[in-house]
Each structure stands twice: as C-alpha cells, then as structure tokens.
Amino acid sequence: MAVEVWWSSLAAADRDLLGILDATERARIESLDRPADRGRSLLGAALLRVAVASHLGLAPAEVVVDRTCNECGGPHGAPRILSPGMPAPWVSVSHSGVLAVVALSPHGPVGVDVQRLSDLTDPRAGRDWVRREALLKAGTAAPEMERAVTSPVPVQTDATAHELRPPLSGYVAALVTLAPADTELVIRHWPPAQG
Ligand SMILES: [Zn+2]
C-alpha cells in the first residue's frame, strides 16, 4: 500500500470544517489567540480527517483521532488514529504559513514537516530543518542527532527521507517513512482541483 501525502492551503479553511472536528480539536482552535494560528490548526485537523477518512472509507467526522500526550496525558500529543477492527494508518501533520500537509503510512511511523522559509532565522538551512523535524516526528532521530545540528542529518536504520515539493514557492518540506524503498508515494491536493 502507498504512502500518501495530502496538501492543502488556508484558502480551504472554511468555518464549516469545524463541523467535522471533535470537541478536543475545536477547544484547541478556540484556545489560540491569532486568527492565522486558528486557521492553520483548523486546516491541519480537518485535512488529517479527510485523508484518513479517504483511506479507511469513512466520513471525516467518523475518524477517531487520539492526541494523548505521552509525557503528561494532555490532549496535545502527536495524533494517532484509532480504528477498531481495521488496520489504522500511522499519520503525521504539519502546517506553516498558508500550507498544511498530512502524511499517512500503512508501513509504520511517519513524519512530515513543512516550513515557510521566510519564518526561519536562516532560510538556507530550511531543507535540513524540515528533514530533522520529519525524522523527529517519525521517531527515528537518535538523541545525539537532536544535539548535533549538522547537515545533512543522517538517516538512522531503515528510515527513508524524501524531499517533498510544496505546492507553493518559498516553502520546503520533507517526509520520513519506514516503508520499504519501493513503496509508492501518492501526492494529493485537497480540495481537488475543479474541472
Ligand atoms: Zn504533554
């Protein structure tokens, strides 16, 4: 089965999307002060549901997302999909600027990261930045790698790092998966282009 990468932009962050989110997701959005942060949080949560729903053959509102933090038990951890009776995909979500991206893998932990270059202190380090973030999200970066901010970041064990091409210029993105090297990578855009 393919690894899927779903892209969307804030242009799609309609208030109606709140209707497919759960109470935890809505509370998180309401807790944010800045409209841009609320929009990105809404878009990331909705895109995750749309992508997983498509994969599992459910409606977006039916997807069960667990965000229990491994450290404190609060509702702000990395998302996990709960799907009793069906194999749940591993997922990762990132947003920056006006873009959101979701990665979904049936082949174990996955990490995705997108970054608007103009938000970085050193935009030239953007590629290494997103690669490191994606490695950390996939849980494959050793602690020594977190300390040693070197470039390029070595890929540990059988993880594969891919450079992704964001749908807008001025952004960089990376994907790390544990999928076999010959696994197909499917790129989707949401909502799909009209016509
Ligand atoms: Zn916590």
mmCIF file of C-alpha atoms and ligand atoms in Angstrom:
data_model
loop_
_atom_site.group_PDB
_atom_site.id
_atom_site.type_symbol
_atom_site.label_atom_id
_atom_site.label_comp_id
_atom_site.label_asym_id
_atom_site.label_seq_id
_atom_site.Cartn_x
_atom_site.Cartn_y
_atom_site.Cartn_z
ATOM 1 C CA MET A 1 0.000 0.000 0.000
ATOM 2 C CA ALA A 2 1.103 3.503 -0.839
ATOM 3 C CA VAL A 3 2.303 6.246 1.457
ATOM 4 C CA GLU A 4 0.028 9.269 0.928
ATOM 5 C CA VAL A 5 0.891 12.946 1.228
ATOM 6 C CA TRP A 6 -2.044 15.380 1.294
ATOM 7 C CA TRP A 7 -1.584 19.126 0.761
ATOM 8 C CA SER A 8 -3.995 21.956 1.413
ATOM 9 C CA SER A 9 -3.867 25.714 1.874
ATOM 10 C CA LEU A 10 -5.605 28.212 4.147
ATOM 11 C CA ALA A 11 -7.865 29.135 1.242
ATOM 12 C CA ALA A 12 -9.698 25.885 2.076
ATOM 13 C CA ALA A 13 -10.018 26.640 5.816
ATOM 14 C CA ASP A 14 -13.746 27.324 5.827
ATOM 15 C CA ARG A 15 -15.590 27.615 9.162
ATOM 16 C CA ASP A 16 -17.835 24.768 8.026
ATOM 17 C CA LEU A 17 -14.856 22.452 8.583
ATOM 18 C CA LEU A 18 -15.394 22.880 12.334
ATOM 19 C CA GLY A 19 -18.329 20.516 11.909
ATOM 20 C CA ILE A 20 -16.098 17.529 11.112
ATOM 21 C CA LEU A 21 -13.814 18.083 14.136
ATOM 22 C CA ASP A 22 -14.238 16.643 17.620
ATOM 23 C CA ALA A 23 -14.582 18.619 20.854
ATOM 24 C CA THR A 24 -10.848 18.381 21.638
ATOM 25 C CA GLU A 25 -9.891 19.766 18.259
ATOM 26 C CA ARG A 26 -12.427 22.603 18.490
ATOM 27 C CA ALA A 27 -11.250 23.517 22.009
ATOM 28 C CA ARG A 28 -7.642 23.626 20.789
ATOM 29 C CA ILE A 29 -8.591 26.012 17.970
ATOM 30 C CA GLU A 30 -10.609 28.254 20.302
ATOM 31 C CA SER A 31 -7.637 28.451 22.694
ATOM 32 C CA LEU A 32 -5.447 30.103 20.048
ATOM 33 C CA ASP A 33 -5.316 33.904 20.011
ATOM 34 C CA ARG A 34 -4.215 34.662 16.485
ATOM 35 C CA PRO A 35 -6.646 34.110 13.590
ATOM 36 C CA ALA A 36 -3.823 32.727 11.414
ATOM 37 C CA ASP A 37 -2.984 30.128 14.084
ATOM 38 C CA ARG A 38 -6.639 29.181 14.386
ATOM 39 C CA GLY A 39 -6.881 28.795 10.612
ATOM 40 C CA ARG A 40 -3.791 26.584 10.420
ATOM 41 C CA SER A 41 -4.924 24.441 13.336
ATOM 42 C CA LEU A 42 -8.389 24.046 11.796
ATOM 43 C CA LEU A 43 -6.945 23.173 8.413
ATOM 44 C CA GLY A 44 -4.436 20.649 9.779
ATOM 45 C CA ALA A 45 -7.052 18.847 11.888
ATOM 46 C CA ALA A 46 -9.593 18.805 9.049
ATOM 47 C CA LEU A 47 -7.069 17.661 6.439
ATOM 48 C CA LEU A 48 -5.987 14.807 8.726
ATOM 49 C CA ARG A 49 -9.607 13.658 8.972
ATOM 50 C CA VAL A 50 -10.198 13.993 5.226
ATOM 51 C CA ALA A 51 -7.065 11.969 4.395
ATOM 52 C CA VAL A 52 -7.717 9.199 6.925
ATOM 53 C CA ALA A 53 -11.423 9.045 6.006
ATOM 54 C CA SER A 54 -10.498 8.539 2.367
ATOM 55 C CA HIS A 55 -8.043 5.803 3.330
ATOM 56 C CA LEU A 56 -10.457 3.947 5.631
ATOM 57 C CA GLY A 57 -13.659 4.549 3.655
ATOM 58 C CA LEU A 58 -15.291 6.595 6.433
ATOM 59 C CA ALA A 59 -16.788 10.074 6.704
ATOM 60 C CA PRO A 60 -14.268 12.633 8.060
ATOM 61 C CA ALA A 61 -16.308 13.162 11.241
ATOM 62 C CA GLU A 62 -16.209 9.391 11.940
ATOM 63 C CA VAL A 63 -12.401 9.269 12.168
ATOM 64 C CA VAL A 64 -11.223 8.827 15.765
ATOM 65 C CA VAL A 65 -8.082 10.833 16.496
ATOM 66 C CA ASP A 66 -6.245 10.320 19.777
ATOM 67 C CA ARG A 67 -3.873 13.131 20.776
ATOM 68 C CA THR A 68 -2.965 11.913 24.246
ATOM 69 C CA CYS A 69 0.462 13.283 25.148
ATOM 70 C CA ASN A 70 2.997 10.584 26.073
ATOM 71 C CA GLU A 71 4.558 12.911 28.648
ATOM 72 C CA CYS A 72 1.613 14.322 30.598
ATOM 73 C CA GLY A 73 -1.565 12.718 29.269
ATOM 74 C CA GLY A 74 -2.869 16.076 27.997
ATOM 75 C CA PRO A 75 -4.683 16.301 24.634
ATOM 76 C CA HIS A 76 -1.770 17.862 22.714
ATOM 77 C CA GLY A 77 0.356 14.887 21.643
ATOM 78 C CA ALA A 78 1.117 13.640 18.153
ATOM 79 C CA PRO A 79 -2.084 12.336 16.546
ATOM 80 C CA ARG A 80 -2.821 8.606 16.450
ATOM 81 C CA ILE A 81 -5.705 7.078 14.557
ATOM 82 C CA LEU A 82 -7.933 4.618 16.423
ATOM 83 C CA SER A 83 -9.875 2.284 14.148
ATOM 84 C CA PRO A 84 -11.055 -0.851 15.939
ATOM 85 C CA GLY A 85 -11.438 -3.716 13.514
ATOM 86 C CA MET A 86 -9.402 -2.007 10.783
ATOM 87 C CA PRO A 87 -5.652 -1.515 10.478
ATOM 88 C CA ALA A 88 -5.077 2.161 11.298
ATOM 89 C CA PRO A 89 -2.511 4.101 9.282
ATOM 90 C CA TRP A 90 0.294 5.991 11.013
ATOM 91 C CA VAL A 91 -0.084 9.737 10.467
ATOM 92 C CA SER A 92 1.802 12.992 10.758
ATOM 93 C CA VAL A 93 0.585 16.588 10.393
ATOM 94 C CA SER A 94 2.456 19.831 9.764
ATOM 95 C CA HIS A 95 1.475 23.382 8.907
ATOM 96 C CA SER A 96 3.375 26.572 8.230
ATOM 97 C CA GLY A 97 2.439 29.850 6.596
ATOM 98 C CA VAL A 98 -0.623 29.118 4.450
ATOM 99 C CA LEU A 99 0.096 25.420 3.866
ATOM 100 C CA ALA A 100 -0.895 22.263 5.699
ATOM 101 C CA VAL A 101 0.370 18.768 4.925
ATOM 102 C CA VAL A 102 -0.642 15.347 6.194
ATOM 103 C CA ALA A 103 1.286 12.111 5.650
ATOM 104 C CA LEU A 104 -0.307 8.725 6.080
ATOM 105 C CA SER A 105 1.569 5.443 6.034
ATOM 106 C CA PRO A 106 0.400 1.847 6.432
ATOM 107 C CA HIS A 107 4.083 0.927 6.986
ATOM 108 C CA GLY A 108 4.874 2.213 10.469
ATOM 109 C CA PRO A 109 5.733 5.608 11.960
ATOM 110 C CA VAL A 110 5.844 8.521 9.563
ATOM 111 C CA GLY A 111 6.967 12.124 9.945
ATOM 112 C CA VAL A 112 6.229 15.094 7.722
ATOM 113 C CA ASP A 113 7.255 18.715 8.080
ATOM 114 C CA VAL A 114 6.619 21.836 6.018
ATOM 115 C CA GLN A 115 8.210 25.193 6.696
ATOM 116 C CA ARG A 116 7.797 28.647 5.194
ATOM 117 C CA LEU A 117 11.342 29.800 4.521
ATOM 118 C CA SER A 118 10.669 33.435 5.469
ATOM 119 C CA ASP A 119 9.802 32.296 9.030
ATOM 120 C CA LEU A 120 13.271 30.812 9.570
ATOM 121 C CA THR A 121 16.220 32.707 11.024
ATOM 122 C CA ASP A 122 18.383 31.092 8.363
ATOM 123 C CA PRO A 123 16.292 30.201 5.286
ATOM 124 C CA ARG A 124 19.340 28.481 3.721
ATOM 125 C CA ALA A 125 19.078 25.816 6.421
ATOM 126 C CA GLY A 126 15.441 25.136 5.559
ATOM 127 C CA ARG A 127 15.973 21.765 3.888
ATOM 128 C CA ASP A 128 17.936 20.403 6.830
ATOM 129 C CA TRP A 129 15.405 21.892 9.228
ATOM 130 C CA VAL A 130 12.393 20.093 7.760
ATOM 131 C CA ARG A 131 14.354 16.865 7.365
ATOM 132 C CA ARG A 132 15.317 16.948 11.037
ATOM 133 C CA GLU A 133 11.756 17.739 12.118
ATOM 134 C CA ALA A 134 10.364 14.918 9.971
ATOM 135 C CA LEU A 135 12.925 12.497 11.451
ATOM 136 C CA LEU A 136 11.961 13.517 14.978
ATOM 137 C CA LYS A 137 8.249 13.112 14.242
ATOM 138 C CA ALA A 138 8.871 9.666 12.796
ATOM 139 C CA GLY A 139 10.731 8.865 15.997
ATOM 140 C CA THR A 140 13.827 7.796 14.151
ATOM 141 C CA ALA A 141 16.215 10.536 15.180
ATOM 142 C CA ALA A 142 18.576 9.486 17.945
ATOM 143 C CA PRO A 143 19.094 11.933 20.834
ATOM 144 C CA GLU A 144 22.638 12.609 19.628
ATOM 145 C CA MET A 145 21.200 13.857 16.353
ATOM 146 C CA GLU A 146 18.984 16.327 18.188
ATOM 147 C CA ARG A 147 22.026 17.839 19.836
ATOM 148 C CA ALA A 148 24.315 17.816 16.837
ATOM 149 C CA VAL A 149 22.748 20.286 14.455
ATOM 150 C CA THR A 150 24.769 19.154 11.498
ATOM 151 C CA SER A 151 23.811 18.866 7.881
ATOM 152 C CA PRO A 152 22.833 16.715 6.271
ATOM 153 C CA VAL A 153 21.139 14.831 9.080
ATOM 154 C CA PRO A 154 21.980 11.146 8.802
ATOM 155 C CA VAL A 155 19.049 8.801 8.382
ATOM 156 C CA GLN A 156 19.005 6.132 11.038
ATOM 157 C CA THR A 157 18.328 2.440 10.455
ATOM 158 C CA ASP A 158 15.792 1.726 7.742
ATOM 159 C CA ALA A 159 14.071 5.107 7.636
ATOM 160 C CA THR A 160 13.848 6.834 4.281
ATOM 161 C CA ALA A 161 13.867 10.629 3.972
ATOM 162 C CA HIS A 162 12.204 12.217 0.954
ATOM 163 C CA GLU A 163 12.346 15.841 -0.055
ATOM 164 C CA LEU A 164 8.799 16.965 -0.889
ATOM 165 C CA ARG A 165 7.883 19.730 -3.314
ATOM 166 C CA PRO A 166 5.316 22.030 -1.653
ATOM 167 C CA PRO A 167 2.568 23.417 -3.938
ATOM 168 C CA LEU A 168 3.777 26.994 -3.314
ATOM 169 C CA SER A 169 7.213 28.518 -3.748
ATOM 170 C CA GLY A 170 9.024 29.797 -0.664
ATOM 171 C CA TYR A 171 8.402 26.590 1.295
ATOM 172 C CA VAL A 172 10.400 23.424 1.943
ATOM 173 C CA ALA A 173 9.091 20.074 3.126
ATOM 174 C CA ALA A 174 10.362 16.618 3.998
ATOM 175 C CA LEU A 175 8.890 13.193 4.633
ATOM 176 C CA VAL A 176 10.413 10.331 6.632
ATOM 177 C CA THR A 177 8.930 6.845 6.474
ATOM 178 C CA LEU A 178 9.863 3.319 7.472
ATOM 179 C CA ALA A 179 8.127 1.991 4.347
ATOM 180 C CA PRO A 180 10.035 -0.363 2.024
ATOM 181 C CA ALA A 181 12.082 1.601 -0.522
ATOM 182 C CA ASP A 182 9.867 0.566 -3.447
ATOM 183 C CA THR A 183 6.670 1.847 -1.766
ATOM 184 C CA GLU A 184 4.655 4.156 -4.000
ATOM 185 C CA LEU A 185 4.335 7.784 -2.827
ATOM 186 C CA VAL A 186 0.965 9.302 -3.738
ATOM 187 C CA ILE A 187 0.584 13.102 -3.633
ATOM 188 C CA ARG A 188 -2.923 14.526 -3.265
ATOM 189 C CA HIS A 189 -4.303 18.052 -3.078
ATOM 190 C CA TRP A 190 -7.403 18.969 -1.120
ATOM 191 C CA PRO A 191 -9.850 20.110 -2.148
ATOM 192 C CA PRO A 192 -9.178 18.501 -5.528
ATOM 193 C CA ALA A 193 -8.728 20.945 -8.415
ATOM 194 C CA GLN A 194 -12.024 21.729 -10.132
ATOM 195 C CA GLY A 195 -12.679 20.930 -13.782
HETATM 196 ZN ZN ZN B 1 2.034 16.887 27.435
#
